[in-house]
GROMACS .gro file of N, CA, C and O in nm:
model
  452
    1MET      N    1   6.982   0.701  -2.411
    1MET     CA    2   6.945   0.594  -2.503
    1MET      C    3   7.070   0.546  -2.577
    1MET      O    4   7.148   0.625  -2.628
    2ALA      N    5   7.088   0.415  -2.585
    2ALA     CA    6   7.206   0.358  -2.651
    2ALA      C    7   7.191   0.367  -2.802
    2ALA      O    8   7.081   0.359  -2.857
    3LEU      N    9   7.303   0.381  -2.870
    3LEU     CA   10   7.304   0.388  -3.015
    3LEU      C   11   7.291   0.251  -3.081
    3LEU      O   12   7.268   0.241  -3.200
    4TYR      N   13   7.308   0.147  -3.005
    4TYR     CA   14   7.308   0.011  -3.059
    4TYR      C   15   7.266  -0.085  -2.949
    4TYR      O   16   7.258  -0.049  -2.833
    5ASP      N   17   7.239  -0.209  -2.986
    5ASP     CA   18   7.211  -0.312  -2.887
    5ASP      C   19   7.342  -0.352  -2.821
    5ASP      O   20   7.434  -0.399  -2.888
    6VAL      N   21   7.349  -0.330  -2.692
    6VAL     CA   22   7.472  -0.360  -2.620
    6VAL      C   23   7.504  -0.509  -2.636
    6VAL      O   24   7.421  -0.594  -2.612
    7GLY      N   25   7.626  -0.537  -2.678
    7GLY     CA   26   7.672  -0.675  -2.687
    7GLY      C   27   7.643  -0.747  -2.816
    7GLY      O   28   7.669  -0.865  -2.826
    8LEU      N   29   7.589  -0.680  -2.916
    8LEU     CA   30   7.556  -0.753  -3.037
    8LEU      C   31   7.650  -0.721  -3.153
    8LEU      O   32   7.735  -0.801  -3.188
    9GLN      N   33   7.634  -0.608  -3.215
    9GLN     CA   34   7.706  -0.580  -3.339
    9GLN      C   35   7.858  -0.581  -3.325
    9GLN      O   36   7.925  -0.646  -3.404
   10PRO      N   37   7.917  -0.511  -3.229
   10PRO     CA   38   8.064  -0.514  -3.222
   10PRO      C   39   8.119  -0.655  -3.199
   10PRO      O   40   8.221  -0.692  -3.258
   11GLU      N   41   8.051  -0.734  -3.119
   11GLU     CA   42   8.098  -0.870  -3.092
   11GLU      C   43   8.085  -0.958  -3.216
   11GLU      O   44   8.175  -1.037  -3.245
   12ARG      N   45   7.975  -0.946  -3.288
   12ARG     CA   46   7.959  -1.026  -3.410
   12ARG      C   47   8.065  -0.991  -3.513
   12ARG      O   48   8.118  -1.078  -3.581
   13THR      N   49   8.095  -0.862  -3.523
   13THR     CA   50   8.197  -0.819  -3.619
   13THR      C   51   8.334  -0.873  -3.578
   13THR      O   52   8.410  -0.922  -3.663
   14GLU      N   53   8.364  -0.867  -3.450
   14GLU     CA   54   8.493  -0.920  -3.405
   14GLU      C   55   8.501  -1.071  -3.429
   14GLU      O   56   8.605  -1.122  -3.473
   15LEU      N   57   8.393  -1.142  -3.404
   15LEU     CA   58   8.394  -1.286  -3.428
   15LEU      C   59   8.413  -1.319  -3.576
   15LEU      O   60   8.481  -1.415  -3.611
   16ALA      N   61   8.355  -1.238  -3.662
   16ALA     CA   62   8.375  -1.259  -3.806
   16ALA      C   63   8.521  -1.239  -3.845
   16ALA      O   64   8.577  -1.316  -3.924
   17TRP      N   65   8.584  -1.136  -3.790
   17TRP     CA   66   8.726  -1.113  -3.817
   17TRP      C   67   8.811  -1.225  -3.759
   17TRP      O   68   8.911  -1.266  -3.819
   18ARG      N   69   8.773  -1.278  -3.644
   18ARG     CA   70   8.847  -1.390  -3.585
   18ARG      C   71   8.836  -1.514  -3.674
   18ARG      O   72   8.932  -1.587  -3.691
   19ARG      N   73   8.717  -1.539  -3.728
   19ARG     CA   74   8.701  -1.653  -3.820
   19ARG      C   75   8.786  -1.634  -3.944
   19ARG      O   76   8.845  -1.730  -3.995
   20THR      N   77   8.794  -1.512  -3.993
   20THR     CA   78   8.879  -1.483  -4.109
   20THR      C   79   9.025  -1.510  -4.077
   20THR      O   80   9.097  -1.574  -4.155
   21ALA      N   81   9.070  -1.463  -3.960
   21ALA     CA   82   9.209  -1.487  -3.920
   21ALA      C   83   9.236  -1.636  -3.902
   21ALA      O   84   9.342  -1.686  -3.941
   22LEU      N   85   9.141  -1.707  -3.845
   22LEU     CA   86   9.157  -1.851  -3.827
   22LEU      C   87   9.163  -1.924  -3.961
   22LEU      O   88   9.244  -2.016  -3.980
   23ALA      N   89   9.081  -1.883  -4.057
   23ALA     CA   90   9.084  -1.945  -4.190
   23ALA      C   91   9.217  -1.920  -4.259
   23ALA      O   92   9.272  -2.010  -4.324
   24ILE      N   93   9.271  -1.799  -4.244
   24ILE     CA   94   9.402  -1.769  -4.303
   24ILE      C   95   9.510  -1.854  -4.237
   24ILE      O   96   9.600  -1.907  -4.304
   25ALA      N   97   9.502  -1.870  -4.105
   25ALA     CA   98   9.601  -1.952  -4.033
   25ALA      C   99   9.595  -2.098  -4.078
   25ALA      O  100   9.699  -2.160  -4.103
   26VAL      N  101   9.476  -2.152  -4.090
   26VAL     CA  102   9.462  -2.292  -4.133
   26VAL      C  103   9.511  -2.308  -4.276
   26VAL      O  104   9.584  -2.402  -4.307
   27GLY      N  105   9.475  -2.216  -4.364
   27GLY     CA  106   9.524  -2.221  -4.501
   27GLY      C  107   9.675  -2.211  -4.508
   27GLY      O  108   9.740  -2.278  -4.590
   28SER      N  109   9.732  -2.130  -4.422
   28SER     CA  110   9.878  -2.115  -4.419
   28SER      C  111   9.945  -2.243  -4.371
   28SER      O  112  10.048  -2.285  -4.425
   29LEU      N  113   9.889  -2.305  -4.269
   29LEU     CA  114   9.945  -2.431  -4.220
   29LEU      C  115   9.936  -2.541  -4.325
   29LEU      O  116  10.031  -2.619  -4.344
   30VAL      N  117   9.824  -2.546  -4.395
   30VAL     CA  118   9.808  -2.646  -4.502
   30VAL      C  119   9.908  -2.618  -4.614
   30VAL      O  120   9.971  -2.710  -4.669
   31SER      N  121   9.926  -2.491  -4.648
   31SER     CA  122  10.022  -2.458  -4.755
   31SER      C  123  10.165  -2.491  -4.713
   31SER      O  124  10.245  -2.531  -4.797
   32MET      N  125  10.196  -2.477  -4.584
   32MET     CA  126  10.330  -2.513  -4.538
   32MET      C  127  10.354  -2.664  -4.551
   32MET      O  128  10.467  -2.707  -4.570
   33ARG      N  129  10.249  -2.738  -4.542
   33ARG     CA  130  10.261  -2.885  -4.553
   33ARG      C  131  10.261  -2.932  -4.698
   33ARG      O  132  10.335  -3.023  -4.734
   34ILE      N  133  10.181  -2.869  -4.784
   34ILE     CA  134  10.161  -2.919  -4.920
   34ILE      C  135  10.253  -2.855  -5.023
   34ILE      O  136  10.308  -2.924  -5.109
   35LEU      N  137  10.270  -2.723  -5.019
   35LEU     CA  138  10.345  -2.654  -5.125
   35LEU      C  139  10.490  -2.702  -5.141
   35LEU      O  140  10.533  -2.722  -5.254
   36PRO      N  141  10.567  -2.720  -5.032
   36PRO     CA  142  10.704  -2.768  -5.054
   36PRO      C  143  10.711  -2.904  -5.122
   36PRO      O  144  10.801  -2.930  -5.202
   37VAL      N  145  10.615  -2.990  -5.094
   37VAL     CA  146  10.614  -3.123  -5.156
   37VAL      C  147  10.572  -3.114  -5.302
   37VAL      O  148  10.635  -3.174  -5.390
   38MET      N  149  10.468  -3.036  -5.330
   38MET     CA  150  10.417  -3.026  -5.467
   38MET      C  151  10.510  -2.950  -5.560
   38MET      O  152  10.521  -2.982  -5.678
   39LEU      N  153  10.578  -2.848  -5.508
   39LEU     CA  154  10.661  -2.763  -5.593
   39LEU      C  155  10.810  -2.789  -5.575
   39LEU      O  156  10.893  -2.716  -5.629
   40ASP      N  157  10.846  -2.892  -5.501
   40ASP     CA  158  10.984  -2.936  -5.485
   40ASP      C  159  11.080  -2.826  -5.440
   40ASP      O  160  11.191  -2.814  -5.491
   41SER      N  161  11.035  -2.745  -5.347
   41SER     CA  162  11.123  -2.641  -5.292
   41SER      C  163  11.077  -2.607  -5.151
   41SER      O  164  10.961  -2.576  -5.128
   42ALA      N  165  11.172  -2.610  -5.059
   42ALA     CA  166  11.140  -2.579  -4.920
   42ALA      C  167  11.115  -2.430  -4.900
   42ALA      O  168  11.065  -2.389  -4.796
   43LEU      N  169  11.148  -2.347  -4.999
   43LEU     CA  170  11.125  -2.204  -4.988
   43LEU      C  171  10.977  -2.169  -4.979
   43LEU      O  172  10.942  -2.061  -4.932
   44TRP      N  173  10.890  -2.259  -5.023
   44TRP     CA  174  10.747  -2.231  -5.018
   44TRP      C  175  10.693  -2.231  -4.875
   44TRP      O  176  10.581  -2.188  -4.851
   45ILE      N  177  10.773  -2.276  -4.780
   45ILE     CA  178  10.733  -2.269  -4.639
   45ILE      C  179  10.721  -2.122  -4.597
   45ILE      O  180  10.640  -2.087  -4.512
   46ILE      N  181  10.801  -2.036  -4.660
   46ILE     CA  182  10.797  -1.894  -4.628
   46ILE      C  183  10.658  -1.836  -4.650
   46ILE      O  184  10.611  -1.754  -4.571
   47ALA      N  185  10.589  -1.881  -4.754
   47ALA     CA  186  10.452  -1.832  -4.780
   47ALA      C  187  10.359  -1.867  -4.663
   47ALA      O  188  10.278  -1.784  -4.621
   48GLY      N  189  10.373  -1.985  -4.609
   48GLY     CA  190  10.292  -2.025  -4.495
   48GLY      C  191  10.325  -1.946  -4.369
   48GLY      O  192  10.236  -1.908  -4.294
   49VAL      N  193  10.453  -1.920  -4.350
   49VAL     CA  194  10.494  -1.842  -4.233
   49VAL      C  195  10.440  -1.699  -4.242
   49VAL      O  196  10.390  -1.644  -4.144
   50ILE      N  197  10.448  -1.641  -4.361
   50ILE     CA  198  10.392  -1.507  -4.381
   50ILE      C  199  10.242  -1.507  -4.354
   50ILE      O  200  10.189  -1.416  -4.290
   51GLY      N  201  10.174  -1.610  -4.399
   51GLY     CA  202  10.031  -1.621  -4.374
   51GLY      C  203   9.999  -1.631  -4.225
   51GLY      O  204   9.903  -1.571  -4.177
   52LEU      N  205  10.080  -1.706  -4.151
   52LEU     CA  206  10.059  -1.717  -4.007
   52LEU      C  207  10.082  -1.583  -3.937
   52LEU      O  208  10.007  -1.547  -3.846
   53ILE      N  209  10.182  -1.510  -3.982
   53ILE     CA  210  10.208  -1.377  -3.924
   53ILE      C  211  10.092  -1.284  -3.952
   53ILE      O  212  10.045  -1.211  -3.864
   54VAL      N  213  10.044  -1.285  -4.077
   54VAL     CA  214   9.931  -1.199  -4.112
   54VAL      C  215   9.806  -1.237  -4.032
   54VAL      O  216   9.733  -1.149  -3.985
   55SER      N  217   9.783  -1.365  -4.013
   55SER     CA  218   9.664  -1.406  -3.938
   55SER      C  219   9.675  -1.363  -3.791
   55SER      O  220   9.575  -1.321  -3.731
   56ALA      N  221   9.793  -1.369  -3.734
   56ALA     CA  222   9.811  -1.324  -3.596
   56ALA      C  223   9.789  -1.173  -3.585
   56ALA      O  224   9.723  -1.125  -3.492
   57LEU      N  225   9.844  -1.099  -3.681
   57LEU     CA  226   9.824  -0.954  -3.681
   57LEU      C  227   9.677  -0.918  -3.701
   57LEU      O  228   9.625  -0.824  -3.640
   58LEU      N  229   9.609  -0.994  -3.786
   58LEU     CA  230   9.467  -0.970  -3.810
   58LEU      C  231   9.385  -0.997  -3.683
   58LEU      O  232   9.293  -0.923  -3.652
   59TRP      N  233   9.421  -1.100  -3.610
   59TRP     CA  234   9.354  -1.134  -3.485
   59TRP      C  235   9.367  -1.019  -3.385
   59TRP      O  236   9.270  -0.976  -3.324
   60VAL      N  237   9.490  -0.969  -3.370
   60VAL     CA  238   9.515  -0.859  -3.276
   60VAL      C  239   9.444  -0.731  -3.321
   60VAL      O  240   9.384  -0.659  -3.241
   61ALA      N  241   9.450  -0.703  -3.451
   61ALA     CA  242   9.385  -0.582  -3.503
   61ALA      C  243   9.233  -0.589  -3.488
   61ALA      O  244   9.168  -0.487  -3.462
   62ALA      N  245   9.176  -0.708  -3.502
   62ALA     CA  246   9.031  -0.722  -3.484
   62ALA      C  247   8.991  -0.691  -3.341
   62ALA      O  248   8.888  -0.628  -3.316
   63ARG      N  249   9.073  -0.735  -3.247
   63ARG     CA  250   9.042  -0.706  -3.106
   63ARG      C  251   9.052  -0.556  -3.077
   63ARG      O  252   8.967  -0.500  -3.008
   64ALA      N  253   9.155  -0.492  -3.133
   64ALA     CA  254   9.170  -0.347  -3.114
   64ALA      C  255   9.054  -0.272  -3.180
   64ALA      O  256   9.002  -0.174  -3.125
   65ARG      N  257   9.010  -0.320  -3.296
   65ARG     CA  258   8.898  -0.256  -3.365
   65ARG      C  259   8.770  -0.271  -3.284
   65ARG      O  260   8.689  -0.179  -3.275
   66TYR      N  261   8.752  -0.387  -3.223
   66TYR     CA  262   8.635  -0.408  -3.139
   66TYR      C  263   8.633  -0.309  -3.022
   66TYR      O  264   8.532  -0.249  -2.993
   67ARG      N  265   8.747  -0.296  -2.955
   67ARG     CA  266   8.753  -0.204  -2.842
   67ARG      C  267   8.724  -0.061  -2.885
   67ARG      O  268   8.653   0.013  -2.817
   68ALA      N  269   8.777  -0.021  -3.001
   68ALA     CA  270   8.754   0.115  -3.050
   68ALA      C  271   8.606   0.136  -3.084
   68ALA      O  272   8.547   0.240  -3.054
   69ALA      N  273   8.544   0.036  -3.148
   69ALA     CA  274   8.403   0.048  -3.183
   69ALA      C  275   8.315   0.051  -3.058
   69ALA      O  276   8.219   0.128  -3.050
   70TYR      N  277   8.349  -0.031  -2.961
   70TYR     CA  278   8.271  -0.035  -2.838
   70TYR      C  279   8.278   0.099  -2.765
   70TYR      O  280   8.177   0.150  -2.718
   71ARG      N  281   8.398   0.156  -2.757
   71ARG     CA  282   8.413   0.286  -2.690
   71ARG      C  283   8.341   0.396  -2.767
   71ARG      O  284   8.280   0.485  -2.708
   72ALA      N  285   8.345   0.391  -2.900
   72ALA     CA  286   8.281   0.495  -2.980
   72ALA      C  287   8.129   0.489  -2.971
   72ALA      O  288   8.062   0.591  -2.985
   73LEU      N  289   8.074   0.370  -2.947
   73LEU     CA  290   7.930   0.355  -2.942
   73LEU      C  291   7.871   0.375  -2.803
   73LEU      O  292   7.749   0.376  -2.788
   74GLU      N  293   7.954   0.389  -2.704
   74GLU     CA  294   7.902   0.415  -2.570
   74GLU      C  295   7.839   0.554  -2.568
   74GLU      O  296   7.886   0.646  -2.635
   75PRO      N  297   7.733   0.572  -2.490
   75PRO     CA  298   7.664   0.702  -2.489
   75PRO      C  299   7.750   0.820  -2.446
   75PRO      O  300   7.727   0.931  -2.487
   76VAL      N  301   7.853   0.798  -2.366
   76VAL     CA  302   7.935   0.909  -2.317
   76VAL      C  303   8.041   0.951  -2.417
   76VAL      O  304   8.102   1.055  -2.403
   77GLU      N  305   8.065   0.870  -2.517
   77GLU     CA  306   8.169   0.899  -2.616
   77GLU      C  307   8.110   0.963  -2.741
   77GLU      O  308   7.990   0.961  -2.764
   78ASP      N  309   8.198   1.016  -2.821
   78ASP     CA  310   8.160   1.075  -2.949
   78ASP      C  311   8.152   0.963  -3.053
   78ASP      O  312   8.251   0.896  -3.080
   79ALA      N  313   8.037   0.943  -3.113
   79ALA     CA  314   8.018   0.834  -3.210
   79ALA      C  315   8.082   0.863  -3.345
   79ALA      O  316   8.079   0.779  -3.433
   80SER      N  317   8.142   0.979  -3.362
   80SER     CA  318   8.204   1.009  -3.490
   80SER      C  319   8.340   0.942  -3.506
   80SER      O  320   8.399   0.947  -3.613
   81ARG      N  321   8.393   0.879  -3.403
   81ARG     CA  322   8.525   0.816  -3.410
   81ARG      C  323   8.513   0.664  -3.422
   81ARG      O  324   8.579   0.590  -3.352
   82LEU      N  325   8.430   0.618  -3.511
   82LEU     CA  326   8.420   0.475  -3.536
   82LEU      C  327   8.543   0.428  -3.613
   82LEU      O  328   8.605   0.506  -3.685
   83PRO      N  329   8.580   0.300  -3.600
   83PRO     CA  330   8.697   0.248  -3.671
   83PRO      C  331   8.681   0.260  -3.822
   83PRO      O  332   8.571   0.250  -3.875
   84ASP      N  333   8.794   0.278  -3.889
   84ASP     CA  334   8.790   0.290  -4.035
   84ASP      C  335   8.806   0.152  -4.100
   84ASP      O  336   8.797   0.050  -4.034
   85ALA      N  337   8.832   0.151  -4.229
   85ALA     CA  338   8.834   0.026  -4.305
   85ALA      C  339   8.975  -0.026  -4.330
   85ALA      O  340   8.997  -0.103  -4.423
   86ARG      N  341   9.072   0.014  -4.249
   86ARG     CA  342   9.210  -0.032  -4.272
   86ARG      C  343   9.221  -0.183  -4.260
   86ARG      O  344   9.296  -0.246  -4.335
   87LEU      N  345   9.151  -0.242  -4.166
   87LEU     CA  346   9.157  -0.386  -4.148
   87LEU      C  347   9.106  -0.459  -4.272
   87LEU      O  348   9.166  -0.557  -4.317
   88LEU      N  349   9.000  -0.410  -4.329
   88LEU     CA  350   8.947  -0.467  -4.453
   88LEU      C  351   9.047  -0.451  -4.566
   88LEU      O  352   9.070  -0.544  -4.645
   89LEU      N  353   9.111  -0.336  -4.577
   89LEU     CA  354   9.210  -0.311  -4.681
   89LEU      C  355   9.327  -0.408  -4.669
   89LEU      O  356   9.372  -0.465  -4.769
   90VAL      N  357   9.375  -0.430  -4.548
   90VAL     CA  358   9.487  -0.523  -4.528
   90VAL      C  359   9.447  -0.664  -4.569
   90VAL      O  360   9.524  -0.734  -4.635
   91SER      N  361   9.328  -0.707  -4.532
   91SER     CA  362   9.286  -0.843  -4.568
   91SER      C  363   9.267  -0.859  -4.718
   91SER      O  364   9.301  -0.963  -4.775
   92VAL      N  365   9.218  -0.756  -4.785
   92VAL     CA  366   9.203  -0.762  -4.931
   92VAL      C  367   9.340  -0.766  -4.998
   92VAL      O  368   9.363  -0.845  -5.091
   93LEU      N  369   9.432  -0.682  -4.954
   93LEU     CA  370   9.566  -0.682  -5.012
   93LEU      C  371   9.637  -0.815  -4.990
   93LEU      O  372   9.705  -0.866  -5.080
   94PHE      N  373   9.618  -0.874  -4.872
   94PHE     CA  374   9.677  -1.005  -4.846
   94PHE      C  375   9.617  -1.110  -4.940
   94PHE      O  376   9.689  -1.193  -4.995
   95SER      N  377   9.487  -1.106  -4.960
   95SER     CA  378   9.421  -1.203  -5.048
   95SER      C  379   9.469  -1.188  -5.191
   95SER      O  380   9.492  -1.288  -5.261
   96VAL      N  381   9.486  -1.065  -5.236
   96VAL     CA  382   9.537  -1.042  -5.372
   96VAL      C  383   9.680  -1.093  -5.384
   96VAL      O  384   9.716  -1.155  -5.485
   97ALA      N  385   9.762  -1.071  -5.282
   97ALA     CA  386   9.900  -1.120  -5.285
   97ALA      C  387   9.904  -1.272  -5.288
   97ALA      O  388   9.984  -1.332  -5.362
   98VAL      N  389   9.819  -1.337  -5.210
   98VAL     CA  390   9.813  -1.484  -5.210
   98VAL      C  391   9.769  -1.533  -5.348
   98VAL      O  392   9.825  -1.630  -5.401
   99GLY      N  393   9.673  -1.467  -5.407
   99GLY     CA  394   9.630  -1.505  -5.542
   99GLY      C  395   9.740  -1.490  -5.644
   99GLY      O  396   9.757  -1.574  -5.733
  100ALA      N  397   9.818  -1.383  -5.634
  100ALA     CA  398   9.930  -1.361  -5.727
  100ALA      C  399  10.036  -1.469  -5.709
  100ALA      O  400  10.091  -1.522  -5.809
  101VAL      N  401  10.067  -1.506  -5.586
  101VAL     CA  402  10.166  -1.611  -5.561
  101VAL      C  403  10.114  -1.745  -5.613
  101VAL      O  404  10.189  -1.823  -5.673
  102ALA      N  405   9.987  -1.772  -5.592
  102ALA     CA  406   9.928  -1.897  -5.642
  102ALA      C  407   9.932  -1.902  -5.794
  102ALA      O  408   9.964  -2.006  -5.852
  103LEU      N  409   9.901  -1.791  -5.858
  103LEU     CA  410   9.908  -1.785  -6.005
  103LEU      C  411  10.050  -1.809  -6.052
  103LEU      O  412  10.073  -1.884  -6.147
  104PHE      N  413  10.147  -1.746  -5.986
  104PHE     CA  414  10.287  -1.767  -6.021
  104PHE      C  415  10.326  -1.914  -6.005
  104PHE      O  416  10.395  -1.971  -6.090
  105ALA      N  417  10.282  -1.977  -5.898
  105ALA     CA  418  10.315  -2.117  -5.873
  105ALA      C  419  10.256  -2.207  -5.980
  105ALA      O  420  10.324  -2.298  -6.030
  106VAL      N  421  10.133  -2.181  -6.018
  106VAL     CA  422  10.068  -2.265  -6.119
  106VAL      C  423  10.135  -2.246  -6.255
  106VAL      O  424  10.163  -2.343  -6.326
  107VAL      N  425  10.164  -2.123  -6.292
  107VAL     CA  426  10.225  -2.094  -6.421
  107VAL      C  427  10.367  -2.152  -6.427
  107VAL      O  428  10.407  -2.211  -6.528
  108SER      N  429  10.443  -2.137  -6.318
  108SER     CA  430  10.580  -2.191  -6.320
  108SER      C  431  10.579  -2.343  -6.321
  108SER      O  432  10.664  -2.404  -6.384
  109ALA      N  433  10.484  -2.405  -6.251
  109ALA     CA  434  10.475  -2.550  -6.253
  109ALA      C  435  10.434  -2.601  -6.390
  109ALA      O  436  10.484  -2.702  -6.439
  110ALA      N  437  10.346  -2.528  -6.458
  110ALA     CA  438  10.303  -2.568  -6.591
  110ALA      C  439  10.414  -2.547  -6.693
  110ALA      O  440  10.426  -2.623  -6.790
  111ALA      N  441  10.497  -2.444  -6.674
  111ALA     CA  442  10.605  -2.417  -6.768
  111ALA      C  443  10.715  -2.523  -6.759
  111ALA      O  444  10.783  -2.550  -6.858
  112GLU      N  445  10.731  -2.582  -6.641
  112GLU     CA  446  10.833  -2.684  -6.623
  112GLU      C  447  10.793  -2.815  -6.687
  112GLU      O  448  10.878  -2.897  -6.719
  113ARG      N  449  10.668  -2.838  -6.707
  113ARG     CA  450  10.620  -2.965  -6.766
  113ARG      C  451  10.625  -2.956  -6.911
  113ARG      O  452  10.640  -2.970  -7.005
   0.00000   0.00000   0.00000
């Protein structure tokens, strides 16, 4: 007897992580276009590049997590080796870092006026 519906939960979870990675990539591309113009410094492109790198790493990690979850849920494998929450931790830390950079940008822009 299978521990889960074959083809449902692991795939939905991977698709959710892919959407998250895609949203980070789109936000990074938009920031690469807007931030240098709004803040008068080409150095803000670096924030977008970092975001693109993180989104690519998140995409790859989501695929690896899917494979690990799928193998762990197969009846012949030990179900005690399910993937941990490292991927979630990385995405939370990235979001906090983006928020801190955005706060810094807003405060520095307000201080200049």
